[in-house]
mmCIF file of C-alpha atoms in Angstrom:
data_model
loop_
_atom_site.group_PDB
_atom_site.id
_atom_site.type_symbol
_atom_site.label_atom_id
_atom_site.label_comp_id
_atom_site.label_asym_id
_atom_site.label_seq_id
_atom_site.Cartn_x
_atom_site.Cartn_y
_atom_site.Cartn_z
ATOM 1 C CA MET A 526 6.177 -6.773 17.056
ATOM 2 C CA THR A 527 4.372 -9.758 15.607
ATOM 3 C CA THR A 528 7.278 -12.060 16.385
ATOM 4 C CA ILE A 529 7.458 -10.684 19.940
ATOM 5 C CA VAL A 530 3.770 -11.451 20.465
ATOM 6 C CA LEU A 531 4.246 -15.061 19.394
ATOM 7 C CA PHE A 532 7.302 -15.460 21.645
ATOM 8 C CA ALA A 533 5.262 -13.972 24.501
ATOM 9 C CA LEU A 534 2.579 -16.599 23.910
ATOM 10 C CA LEU A 535 5.236 -19.277 23.886
ATOM 11 C CA GLY A 536 6.644 -17.933 27.145
ATOM 12 C CA ARG A 537 3.233 -18.032 28.807
ATOM 13 C CA GLY A 538 2.769 -21.601 27.665
ATOM 14 C CA PHE A 539 6.131 -22.595 29.114
ATOM 15 C CA SER A 540 5.468 -20.942 32.477
ATOM 16 C CA HIS A 541 1.976 -22.340 33.061
ATOM 17 C CA ARG A 542 2.334 -25.873 31.616
ATOM 18 C CA LYS A 543 5.752 -27.341 32.319
ATOM 19 C CA GLN A 544 4.659 -30.733 31.027
ATOM 20 C CA SER A 545 4.302 -29.200 27.520
ATOM 21 C CA THR A 546 7.731 -27.547 27.530
ATOM 22 C CA LEU A 547 9.747 -28.374 24.437
ATOM 23 C CA PRO A 548 13.490 -29.030 24.659
ATOM 24 C CA PRO A 549 15.711 -26.218 23.396
ATOM 25 C CA MET A 550 16.116 -26.318 19.644
ATOM 26 C CA SER A 551 19.545 -26.852 18.152
ATOM 27 C CA ALA A 552 21.032 -24.583 15.506
ATOM 28 C CA ALA A 553 20.339 -27.261 12.880
ATOM 29 C CA GLN A 554 16.667 -27.378 13.880
ATOM 30 C CA ILE A 555 16.360 -23.591 13.708
ATOM 31 C CA ILE A 556 17.974 -23.570 10.256
ATOM 32 C CA ALA A 557 15.590 -26.339 9.150
ATOM 33 C CA ILE A 558 12.554 -24.329 10.348
ATOM 34 C CA LEU A 559 13.793 -21.204 8.561
ATOM 35 C CA ALA A 560 14.450 -23.204 5.385
ATOM 36 C CA VAL A 561 10.863 -24.471 5.464
ATOM 37 C CA ALA A 562 9.638 -20.899 6.022
ATOM 38 C CA ILE A 563 11.582 -19.725 2.968
ATOM 39 C CA ALA A 564 10.219 -22.551 0.833
ATOM 40 C CA THR A 565 6.607 -21.974 1.908
ATOM 41 C CA SER A 566 6.979 -18.234 1.219
ATOM 42 C CA THR A 567 7.947 -18.829 -2.407
ATOM 43 C CA PRO A 568 4.416 -18.763 -3.920
ATOM 44 C CA LEU A 569 3.689 -15.518 -2.073
ATOM 45 C CA ILE A 570 6.869 -13.989 -3.487
ATOM 46 C CA PHE A 571 5.753 -14.625 -7.078
ATOM 47 C CA ALA A 572 2.323 -13.150 -6.313
ATOM 48 C CA ALA A 573 3.597 -10.134 -4.354
ATOM 49 C CA VAL A 574 6.301 -9.253 -6.881
ATOM 50 C CA GLY A 575 3.788 -9.628 -9.714
ATOM 51 C CA GLU A 576 1.325 -7.289 -8.019
ATOM 52 C CA THR A 577 4.158 -4.865 -7.186
ATOM 53 C CA ILE A 578 5.044 -4.640 -10.896
ATOM 54 C CA THR A 579 1.391 -4.082 -11.830
ATOM 55 C CA GLU A 580 0.775 -1.404 -9.215
ATOM 56 C CA ARG A 581 4.062 0.343 -9.958
ATOM 57 C CA ALA A 582 2.675 0.798 -13.472
ATOM 58 C CA GLY A 583 -0.414 2.470 -11.985
ATOM 59 C CA VAL A 584 -2.941 -0.400 -12.226
ATOM 60 C CA ILE A 585 -4.627 -2.085 -9.253
ATOM 61 C CA ASN A 586 -5.326 -5.782 -9.787
ATOM 62 C CA LEU A 587 -7.502 -6.909 -6.883
ATOM 63 C CA SER A 588 -8.247 -10.240 -8.543
ATOM 64 C CA ALA A 589 -5.217 -11.821 -6.845
ATOM 65 C CA GLU A 590 -7.263 -14.179 -4.671
ATOM 66 C CA GLY A 591 -9.282 -15.557 -7.591
ATOM 67 C CA THR A 592 -6.307 -15.518 -9.954
ATOM 68 C CA ILE A 593 -4.180 -17.642 -7.629
ATOM 69 C CA LEU A 594 -7.019 -20.099 -6.995
ATOM 70 C CA LEU A 595 -7.967 -20.552 -10.652
ATOM 71 C CA SER A 596 -4.334 -20.732 -11.772
ATOM 72 C CA ALA A 597 -3.587 -23.327 -9.098
ATOM 73 C CA MET A 598 -6.467 -25.453 -10.366
ATOM 74 C CA VAL A 599 -5.558 -25.029 -14.047
ATOM 75 C CA GLY A 600 -1.871 -25.695 -13.406
ATOM 76 C CA PHE A 601 -2.592 -28.880 -11.484
ATOM 77 C CA ALA A 602 -5.225 -30.072 -13.977
ATOM 78 C CA VAL A 603 -2.920 -29.595 -16.976
ATOM 79 C CA ALA A 604 0.057 -31.201 -15.214
ATOM 80 C CA LYS A 605 -2.080 -34.143 -14.106
ATOM 81 C CA THR A 606 -3.654 -34.780 -17.519
ATOM 82 C CA THR A 607 -0.250 -34.631 -19.251
ATOM 83 C CA GLU A 608 1.563 -36.683 -16.608
ATOM 84 C CA GLY A 609 2.211 -39.418 -19.153
ATOM 85 C CA LEU A 610 4.679 -37.158 -20.963
ATOM 86 C CA GLY A 611 7.056 -37.280 -18.020
ATOM 87 C CA THR A 612 7.575 -35.215 -14.883
ATOM 88 C CA THR A 613 9.452 -32.296 -16.425
ATOM 89 C CA PRO A 614 7.223 -31.761 -19.502
ATOM 90 C CA CYS A 615 3.975 -31.989 -17.527
ATOM 91 C CA LEU A 616 5.249 -29.553 -14.901
ATOM 92 C CA LEU A 617 6.344 -27.087 -17.596
ATOM 93 C CA LEU A 618 2.939 -27.354 -19.235
ATOM 94 C CA GLY A 619 1.237 -26.913 -15.868
ATOM 95 C CA PHE A 620 3.178 -23.780 -14.986
ATOM 96 C CA GLY A 621 2.755 -22.434 -18.523
ATOM 97 C CA ALA A 622 -1.011 -22.938 -18.400
ATOM 98 C CA ALA A 623 -1.168 -21.283 -14.977
ATOM 99 C CA ALA A 624 0.832 -18.279 -16.218
ATOM 100 C CA LEU A 625 -1.470 -17.913 -19.231
ATOM 101 C CA THR A 626 -4.498 -18.117 -16.939
ATOM 102 C CA GLY A 627 -3.127 -15.355 -14.728
ATOM 103 C CA ALA A 628 -2.283 -13.219 -17.766
ATOM 104 C CA ALA A 629 -5.774 -13.754 -19.235
ATOM 105 C CA ILE A 630 -7.436 -12.579 -16.022
ATOM 106 C CA ALA A 631 -5.078 -9.597 -15.889
ATOM 107 C CA LEU A 632 -6.002 -8.800 -19.503
ATOM 108 C CA ILE A 633 -9.646 -8.488 -18.462
ATOM 109 C CA VAL A 634 -8.603 -6.117 -15.673
ATOM 110 C CA ALA A 635 -6.465 -4.064 -18.065
ATOM 111 C CA PHE A 636 -9.130 -3.912 -20.756
ATOM 112 C CA GLY A 637 -11.808 -2.808 -18.307
ATOM 113 C CA ALA A 638 -9.553 -0.297 -16.567
ATOM 114 C CA LEU A 639 -7.479 1.099 -19.425
ATOM 115 C CA THR A 640 -9.706 0.789 -22.493
ATOM 116 C CA LEU A 641 -13.183 0.993 -20.987
ATOM 117 C CA GLN A 642 -11.903 3.212 -18.146
ATOM 118 C CA GLN A 643 -14.053 1.560 -15.510
ATOM 119 C CA SER A 644 -13.279 1.152 -11.805
ATOM 120 C CA GLN A 645 -10.174 -0.983 -11.356
ATOM 121 C CA VAL A 646 -11.189 -1.879 -7.812
ATOM 122 C CA ALA A 647 -14.666 -3.060 -8.826
ATOM 123 C CA ILE A 648 -13.374 -5.116 -11.776
ATOM 124 C CA GLY A 649 -10.691 -6.804 -9.709
ATOM 125 C CA PHE A 650 -12.993 -7.563 -6.799
ATOM 126 C CA VAL A 651 -15.653 -9.115 -9.037
ATOM 127 C CA LEU A 652 -13.028 -11.222 -10.822
ATOM 128 C CA ALA A 653 -11.651 -12.391 -7.467
ATOM 129 C CA LEU A 654 -15.055 -13.763 -6.493
ATOM 130 C CA LEU A 655 -15.834 -15.146 -9.959
ATOM 131 C CA CYS A 656 -12.522 -16.944 -10.441
ATOM 132 C CA ALA A 657 -12.617 -18.420 -6.931
ATOM 133 C CA ASP A 658 -16.029 -19.985 -7.595
ATOM 134 C CA LEU A 659 -14.954 -21.027 -11.086
ATOM 135 C CA SER A 660 -11.937 -22.840 -9.685
ATOM 136 C CA SER A 661 -14.187 -24.911 -7.406
ATOM 137 C CA PHE A 662 -16.619 -25.699 -10.221
ATOM 138 C CA LEU A 663 -14.058 -26.647 -12.879
ATOM 139 C CA GLY A 664 -11.645 -28.307 -10.478
ATOM 140 C CA ASN A 665 -14.123 -30.739 -8.964
ATOM 141 C CA PRO A 666 -12.796 -33.775 -10.947
ATOM 142 C CA PHE A 667 -9.267 -33.145 -9.584
ATOM 143 C CA VAL A 668 -10.081 -32.813 -5.885
ATOM 144 C CA ARG A 669 -7.710 -34.725 -3.584
ATOM 145 C CA ILE A 670 -6.005 -36.884 -6.192
ATOM 146 C CA PRO A 671 -2.207 -37.292 -6.381
ATOM 147 C CA GLY A 672 -0.329 -35.485 -9.092
ATOM 148 C CA PRO A 673 3.165 -34.399 -10.145
ATOM 149 C CA VAL A 674 5.275 -32.366 -7.733
ATOM 150 C CA VAL A 675 8.278 -30.116 -8.365
ATOM 151 C CA PRO A 676 11.334 -32.208 -7.394
ATOM 152 C CA SER A 677 13.939 -30.938 -4.973
ATOM 153 C CA PHE A 678 17.637 -30.796 -5.701
ATOM 154 C CA LYS A 679 20.679 -29.340 -3.985
ATOM 155 C CA LEU A 680 22.892 -26.820 -5.733
ATOM 156 C CA PRO A 681 26.441 -28.147 -6.089
ATOM 157 C CA LEU A 682 29.098 -26.311 -4.062
ATOM 158 C CA LEU A 683 26.611 -23.756 -2.710
ATOM 159 C CA GLN A 684 24.907 -26.405 -0.583
ATOM 160 C CA ASN A 685 28.135 -26.864 1.401
ATOM 161 C CA ILE A 686 28.340 -23.244 2.590
ATOM 162 C CA PRO A 687 27.927 -23.219 6.388
ATOM 163 C CA VAL A 688 24.467 -22.041 7.505
ATOM 164 C CA LEU A 689 23.567 -20.506 4.120
ATOM 165 C CA GLY A 690 23.896 -23.831 2.297
ATOM 166 C CA PRO A 691 21.200 -25.769 4.167
ATOM 167 C CA LEU A 692 19.136 -22.590 4.554
ATOM 168 C CA LEU A 693 19.024 -21.370 0.943
ATOM 169 C CA PHE A 694 20.450 -23.942 -1.444
ATOM 170 C CA GLN A 695 18.876 -27.299 -0.565
ATOM 171 C CA SER A 696 15.395 -26.753 -1.972
ATOM 172 C CA ASP A 697 13.832 -26.884 -5.456
ATOM 173 C CA LEU A 698 14.044 -24.926 -8.714
ATOM 174 C CA LEU A 699 11.026 -22.779 -7.860
ATOM 175 C CA VAL A 700 12.714 -21.455 -4.724
ATOM 176 C CA TYR A 701 15.901 -20.672 -6.644
ATOM 177 C CA CYS A 702 13.868 -18.867 -9.311
ATOM 178 C CA SER A 703 12.239 -16.764 -6.590
ATOM 179 C CA TYR A 704 15.690 -15.521 -5.527
ATOM 180 C CA LEU A 705 16.418 -14.477 -9.101
ATOM 181 C CA LEU A 706 12.998 -12.856 -9.415
ATOM 182 C CA ILE A 707 13.532 -10.701 -6.324
ATOM 183 C CA LEU A 708 17.015 -9.542 -7.303
ATOM 184 C CA GLY A 709 16.162 -9.175 -11.004
ATOM 185 C CA THR A 710 13.046 -7.097 -10.316
ATOM 186 C CA ALA A 711 14.894 -4.830 -7.879
ATOM 187 C CA PHE A 712 17.705 -4.342 -10.400
ATOM 188 C CA PHE A 713 15.191 -3.650 -13.176
ATOM 189 C CA PHE A 714 13.272 -1.122 -11.060
ATOM 190 C CA TYR A 715 16.192 0.919 -9.813
ATOM 191 C CA ARG A 716 19.122 0.302 -12.184
ATOM 192 C CA THR A 717 17.668 0.296 -15.712
ATOM 193 C CA ARG A 718 16.054 2.874 -17.975
ATOM 194 C CA PRO A 719 12.962 0.687 -18.701
ATOM 195 C CA GLY A 720 12.531 0.318 -14.931
ATOM 196 C CA LEU A 721 12.674 4.088 -14.556
ATOM 197 C CA MET A 722 9.969 4.437 -17.211
ATOM 198 C CA LEU A 723 7.869 1.796 -15.423
ATOM 199 C CA ARG A 724 7.967 3.871 -12.255
ATOM 200 C CA ALA A 725 7.306 7.008 -14.250
ATOM 201 C CA ILE A 726 4.050 5.735 -15.765
ATOM 202 C CA GLY A 727 2.854 4.940 -12.261
ATOM 203 C CA GLU A 728 3.949 8.250 -10.774
ATOM 204 C CA GLN A 729 3.695 10.847 -13.557
ATOM 205 C CA PRO A 730 2.120 9.259 -16.652
ATOM 206 C CA ALA A 731 1.640 12.642 -18.360
ATOM 207 C CA ALA A 732 5.367 13.380 -18.123
ATOM 208 C CA ALA A 733 6.207 9.893 -19.421
ATOM 209 C CA PHE A 734 3.788 10.394 -22.334
ATOM 210 C CA VAL A 735 5.424 13.713 -23.244
ATOM 211 C CA ARG A 736 8.766 11.910 -23.422
ATOM 212 C CA GLY A 737 7.343 9.515 -26.009
ATOM 213 C CA THR A 738 6.163 6.597 -23.864
ATOM 214 C CA ASN A 739 2.917 4.889 -24.825
ATOM 215 C CA VAL A 740 1.512 4.797 -21.294
ATOM 216 C CA VAL A 741 -1.555 2.653 -22.018
ATOM 217 C CA ARG A 742 0.419 0.047 -23.945
ATOM 218 C CA MET A 743 3.069 -0.169 -21.230
ATOM 219 C CA ARG A 744 0.414 -0.495 -18.540
ATOM 220 C CA TYR A 745 -1.128 -3.346 -20.513
ATOM 221 C CA LEU A 746 2.263 -5.035 -20.729
ATOM 222 C CA TYR A 747 3.104 -4.792 -17.033
ATOM 223 C CA THR A 748 -0.404 -5.755 -15.942
ATOM 224 C CA LEU A 749 -0.169 -8.929 -18.027
ATOM 225 C CA LEU A 750 3.318 -9.639 -16.683
ATOM 226 C CA GLY A 751 2.115 -9.212 -13.109
ATOM 227 C CA GLY A 752 -0.867 -11.454 -13.804
ATOM 228 C CA ALA A 753 1.384 -14.157 -15.274
ATOM 229 C CA LEU A 754 3.516 -14.111 -12.115
ATOM 230 C CA MET A 755 0.361 -14.476 -10.028
ATOM 231 C CA GLY A 756 -0.549 -17.454 -12.185
ATOM 232 C CA ILE A 757 2.842 -19.014 -11.490
ATOM 233 C CA ALA A 758 2.198 -18.399 -7.790
ATOM 234 C CA GLY A 759 -1.011 -20.419 -8.080
ATOM 235 C CA ALA A 760 0.777 -23.329 -9.743
ATOM 236 C CA ALA A 761 3.505 -23.085 -7.100
ATOM 237 C CA PHE A 762 0.860 -23.884 -4.494
ATOM 238 C CA SER A 763 -0.757 -26.848 -6.253
ATOM 239 C CA LEU A 764 2.438 -28.320 -7.731
ATOM 240 C CA ASP A 765 4.867 -27.650 -4.895
ATOM 241 C CA PHE A 766 3.980 -26.015 -1.566
ATOM 242 C CA LYS A 767 0.484 -27.564 -1.119
ATOM 243 C CA ALA A 768 0.734 -30.277 -3.746
ATOM 244 C CA GLY A 769 -2.652 -31.322 -5.113
ATOM 245 C CA TRP A 770 -5.963 -29.578 -5.497
ATOM 246 C CA SER A 771 -8.962 -29.062 -3.225
ATOM 247 C CA HIS A 772 -11.768 -26.530 -2.970
ATOM 248 C CA ARG A 773 -10.435 -23.133 -1.792
ATOM 249 C CA HIS A 774 -6.967 -24.664 -1.925
ATOM 250 C CA THR A 775 -5.143 -21.345 -1.484
ATOM 251 C CA ALA A 776 -7.919 -19.392 0.246
ATOM 252 C CA GLY A 777 -6.635 -16.191 1.822
ATOM 253 C CA TYR A 778 -3.196 -16.033 0.222
ATOM 254 C CA GLY A 779 -4.269 -13.668 -2.551
ATOM 255 C CA TRP A 780 -5.410 -11.079 -0.030
ATOM 256 C CA ILE A 781 -2.222 -11.578 1.972
ATOM 257 C CA ALA A 782 -0.177 -10.960 -1.200
ATOM 258 C CA LEU A 783 -2.030 -7.669 -1.717
ATOM 259 C CA ALA A 784 -1.395 -6.701 1.905
ATOM 260 C CA ILE A 785 2.301 -7.551 1.569
ATOM 261 C CA VAL A 786 2.597 -5.206 -1.428
ATOM 262 C CA ILE A 787 1.398 -2.373 0.815
ATOM 263 C CA PHE A 788 3.579 -3.598 3.678
ATOM 264 C CA GLY A 789 6.541 -3.619 1.296
ATOM 265 C CA GLY A 790 5.972 -0.056 0.154
ATOM 266 C CA TRP A 791 5.750 -1.146 -3.513
ATOM 267 C CA ASN A 792 9.410 -2.182 -3.317
ATOM 268 C CA PRO A 793 10.241 -5.757 -4.453
ATOM 269 C CA LEU A 794 12.911 -6.226 -1.788
ATOM 270 C CA ARG A 795 10.652 -5.101 1.038
ATOM 271 C CA ALA A 796 7.774 -7.144 -0.387
ATOM 272 C CA ALA A 797 10.005 -10.235 -0.376
ATOM 273 C CA PHE A 798 10.915 -9.492 3.234
ATOM 274 C CA GLY A 799 7.201 -9.345 4.059
ATOM 275 C CA CYS A 800 6.677 -12.738 2.406
ATOM 276 C CA TYR A 801 9.513 -14.309 4.370
ATOM 277 C CA LEU A 802 8.230 -12.703 7.581
ATOM 278 C CA PHE A 803 4.813 -14.224 6.940
ATOM 279 C CA GLY A 804 6.422 -17.616 6.326
ATOM 280 C CA ILE A 805 8.371 -17.360 9.593
ATOM 281 C CA LEU A 806 5.188 -16.455 11.464
ATOM 282 C CA GLN A 807 3.533 -19.562 10.031
ATOM 283 C CA SER A 808 6.471 -21.684 11.179
ATOM 284 C CA LEU A 809 6.339 -20.145 14.659
ATOM 285 C CA ALA A 810 2.612 -20.868 14.766
ATOM 286 C CA SER A 811 3.377 -24.527 14.067
ATOM 287 C CA VAL A 812 5.911 -24.583 16.902
ATOM 288 C CA ALA A 813 3.427 -22.855 19.200
ATOM 289 C CA GLN A 814 0.865 -25.599 18.553
ATOM 290 C CA SER A 815 3.199 -28.075 20.225
ATOM 291 C CA ALA A 816 4.049 -25.710 23.085
ATOM 292 C CA LEU A 817 0.429 -24.661 23.766
ATOM 293 C CA PRO A 818 -1.708 -27.805 23.494
ATOM 294 C CA ASN A 819 -4.721 -26.164 25.152
ATOM 295 C CA VAL A 820 -4.961 -23.443 22.514
ATOM 296 C CA PRO A 821 -7.210 -24.428 19.564
ATOM 297 C CA THR A 822 -5.145 -25.120 16.465
ATOM 298 C CA GLN A 823 -7.394 -22.806 14.412
ATOM 299 C CA VAL A 824 -6.269 -19.832 16.506
ATOM 300 C CA LEU A 825 -2.589 -20.386 15.787
ATOM 301 C CA THR A 826 -3.245 -21.222 12.124
ATOM 302 C CA VAL A 827 -4.906 -17.871 11.435
ATOM 303 C CA ALA A 828 -2.578 -15.917 13.748
ATOM 304 C CA PRO A 829 -0.100 -14.967 10.953
ATOM 305 C CA PHE A 830 -2.966 -13.548 8.856
ATOM 306 C CA VAL A 831 -4.316 -11.520 11.776
ATOM 307 C CA LEU A 832 -0.903 -10.262 12.859
ATOM 308 C CA MET A 833 -0.081 -9.116 9.322
ATOM 309 C CA ILE A 834 -3.350 -7.145 9.170
ATOM 310 C CA VAL A 835 -2.738 -5.629 12.628
ATOM 311 C CA PHE A 836 0.740 -4.537 11.554
ATOM 312 C CA LEU A 837 -0.686 -2.867 8.434
ATOM 313 C CA VAL A 838 -3.287 -1.035 10.501
ATOM 314 C CA LEU A 839 -0.700 0.190 13.003
ATOM 315 C CA THR A 840 1.763 1.359 10.363
ATOM 316 C CA SER A 841 -1.002 3.245 8.529
ATOM 317 C CA SER A 842 -2.413 5.002 11.593
ATOM 318 C CA GLU A 843 -1.749 8.395 13.172
ATOM 319 C CA TRP A 844 -0.534 6.551 16.262
ATOM 320 C CA LEU A 845 2.714 5.673 14.473
ATOM 321 C CA ASP A 846 3.255 9.287 13.393
ATOM 322 C CA ARG A 847 2.772 10.515 16.959
ATOM 323 C CA LEU A 848 5.202 7.886 18.231
ATOM 324 C CA LEU A 849 7.851 8.818 15.661
ATOM 325 C CA LYS A 850 7.630 12.481 16.643
ATOM 326 C CA ARG A 851 8.744 11.563 20.164
ATOM 327 C CA LEU A 852 11.951 9.958 18.899
ATOM 328 C CA PRO A 853 15.198 11.740 17.946
ATOM 329 C CA PRO A 854 14.967 13.161 14.392
ATOM 330 C CA ALA A 855 17.568 10.800 12.915
ATOM 331 C CA VAL A 856 15.947 7.707 14.444
ATOM 332 C CA SER A 857 12.454 8.906 13.511
ATOM 333 C CA ARG A 858 13.499 9.487 9.906
ATOM 334 C CA SER A 859 15.146 6.070 9.576
ATOM 335 C CA ILE A 860 12.176 4.198 11.070
ATOM 336 C CA GLY A 861 9.740 6.247 8.999
ATOM 337 C CA GLN A 862 11.539 5.386 5.763
ATOM 338 C CA LEU A 863 11.551 1.710 6.747
ATOM 339 C CA VAL A 864 7.898 1.438 7.841
ATOM 340 C CA ASN A 865 5.885 4.085 6.007
ATOM 341 C CA SER A 866 4.469 3.209 2.603
ATOM 342 C CA THR A 867 3.714 5.693 -0.153
ATOM 343 C CA PRO A 868 1.788 4.300 -3.128
ATOM 344 C CA PRO A 869 2.547 5.406 -6.706
ATOM 345 C CA ALA A 870 0.997 8.840 -7.220
ATOM 346 C CA SER A 871 -1.214 7.738 -10.137
ATOM 347 C CA LEU A 872 -2.163 4.309 -8.813
ATOM 348 C CA GLY A 873 -5.705 3.473 -9.896
ATOM 349 C CA ARG A 874 -6.194 6.733 -11.797
ATOM 350 C CA VAL A 875 -7.457 6.878 -15.362
ATOM 351 C CA PHE A 876 -4.997 8.401 -17.843
ATOM 352 C CA GLN A 877 -6.413 9.970 -20.981
ATOM 353 C CA GLN A 878 -3.900 9.323 -23.753
ATOM 354 C CA ASP A 879 -4.789 11.419 -26.817
#
């Protein structure tokens, strides 16, 4: 629906202002736009998959916005100050520092939620605000200065595959790692025994505890892992997608990552699809700016954020249920499984482990 709305806007622009009509795009141009959308979605994939892992374990980490901002600042600052070591070492140090920052913030969430048994929502929300302000305060010396950037390289052989080559295999290492992260997490969730136990501690922690699983320890582990991936997402912004650092450098993307987790139904594959959809919407917004010169650029810039929120509201409302009831049972069931999201049964709940 969101894509249809943007195409409708484009159509209106074409019909009312012929002088602003763009020439038809070639297949190569479309592939190039999609490749950019995939690349710009990469930081969101790390954040969304990280939060999916955390929430599947039963812990809500609402600090995503602040975590990504602070990690982006720390990652850029470390990479910049160690730039003399060479591009590869400084980037590794930058991403490592960002991952540790994300894990440290997640540790605070886990300690407050699992050990002190306080509200996970309140802890995460406060940390989101605190870390966002802290990133602006500590990152002031690094505002708008050039720094190292993740280099791009084409994968041999794979880059020559028609369509898929230029679309998927002519980017940088971070993008390639995101592919592995998506597939590896999905395989871990649904094809391994540890993945089954991860889902169990988020759904039925008492049953997992009876079978000998240390629920609290495992929740600590997966919360830290999810936080580290969020930290990598922050560094992906400042060292790749939006190279550099500025105040509120990644403002809004943490909340979008949280929304995509819900949109994806706590499934890494669906969450990745949501990230790519958001990236495509951003690319379409850029195209629409050229096609609709009279529309303020701010409107089209925020359109993907608004459309994602509208989609979440519609898919969570009774209106969707009433619509599905009017469809044939087989169609209704298929659409319902694709759109509806059911959170882990014990998400956000305190588990008393004696």
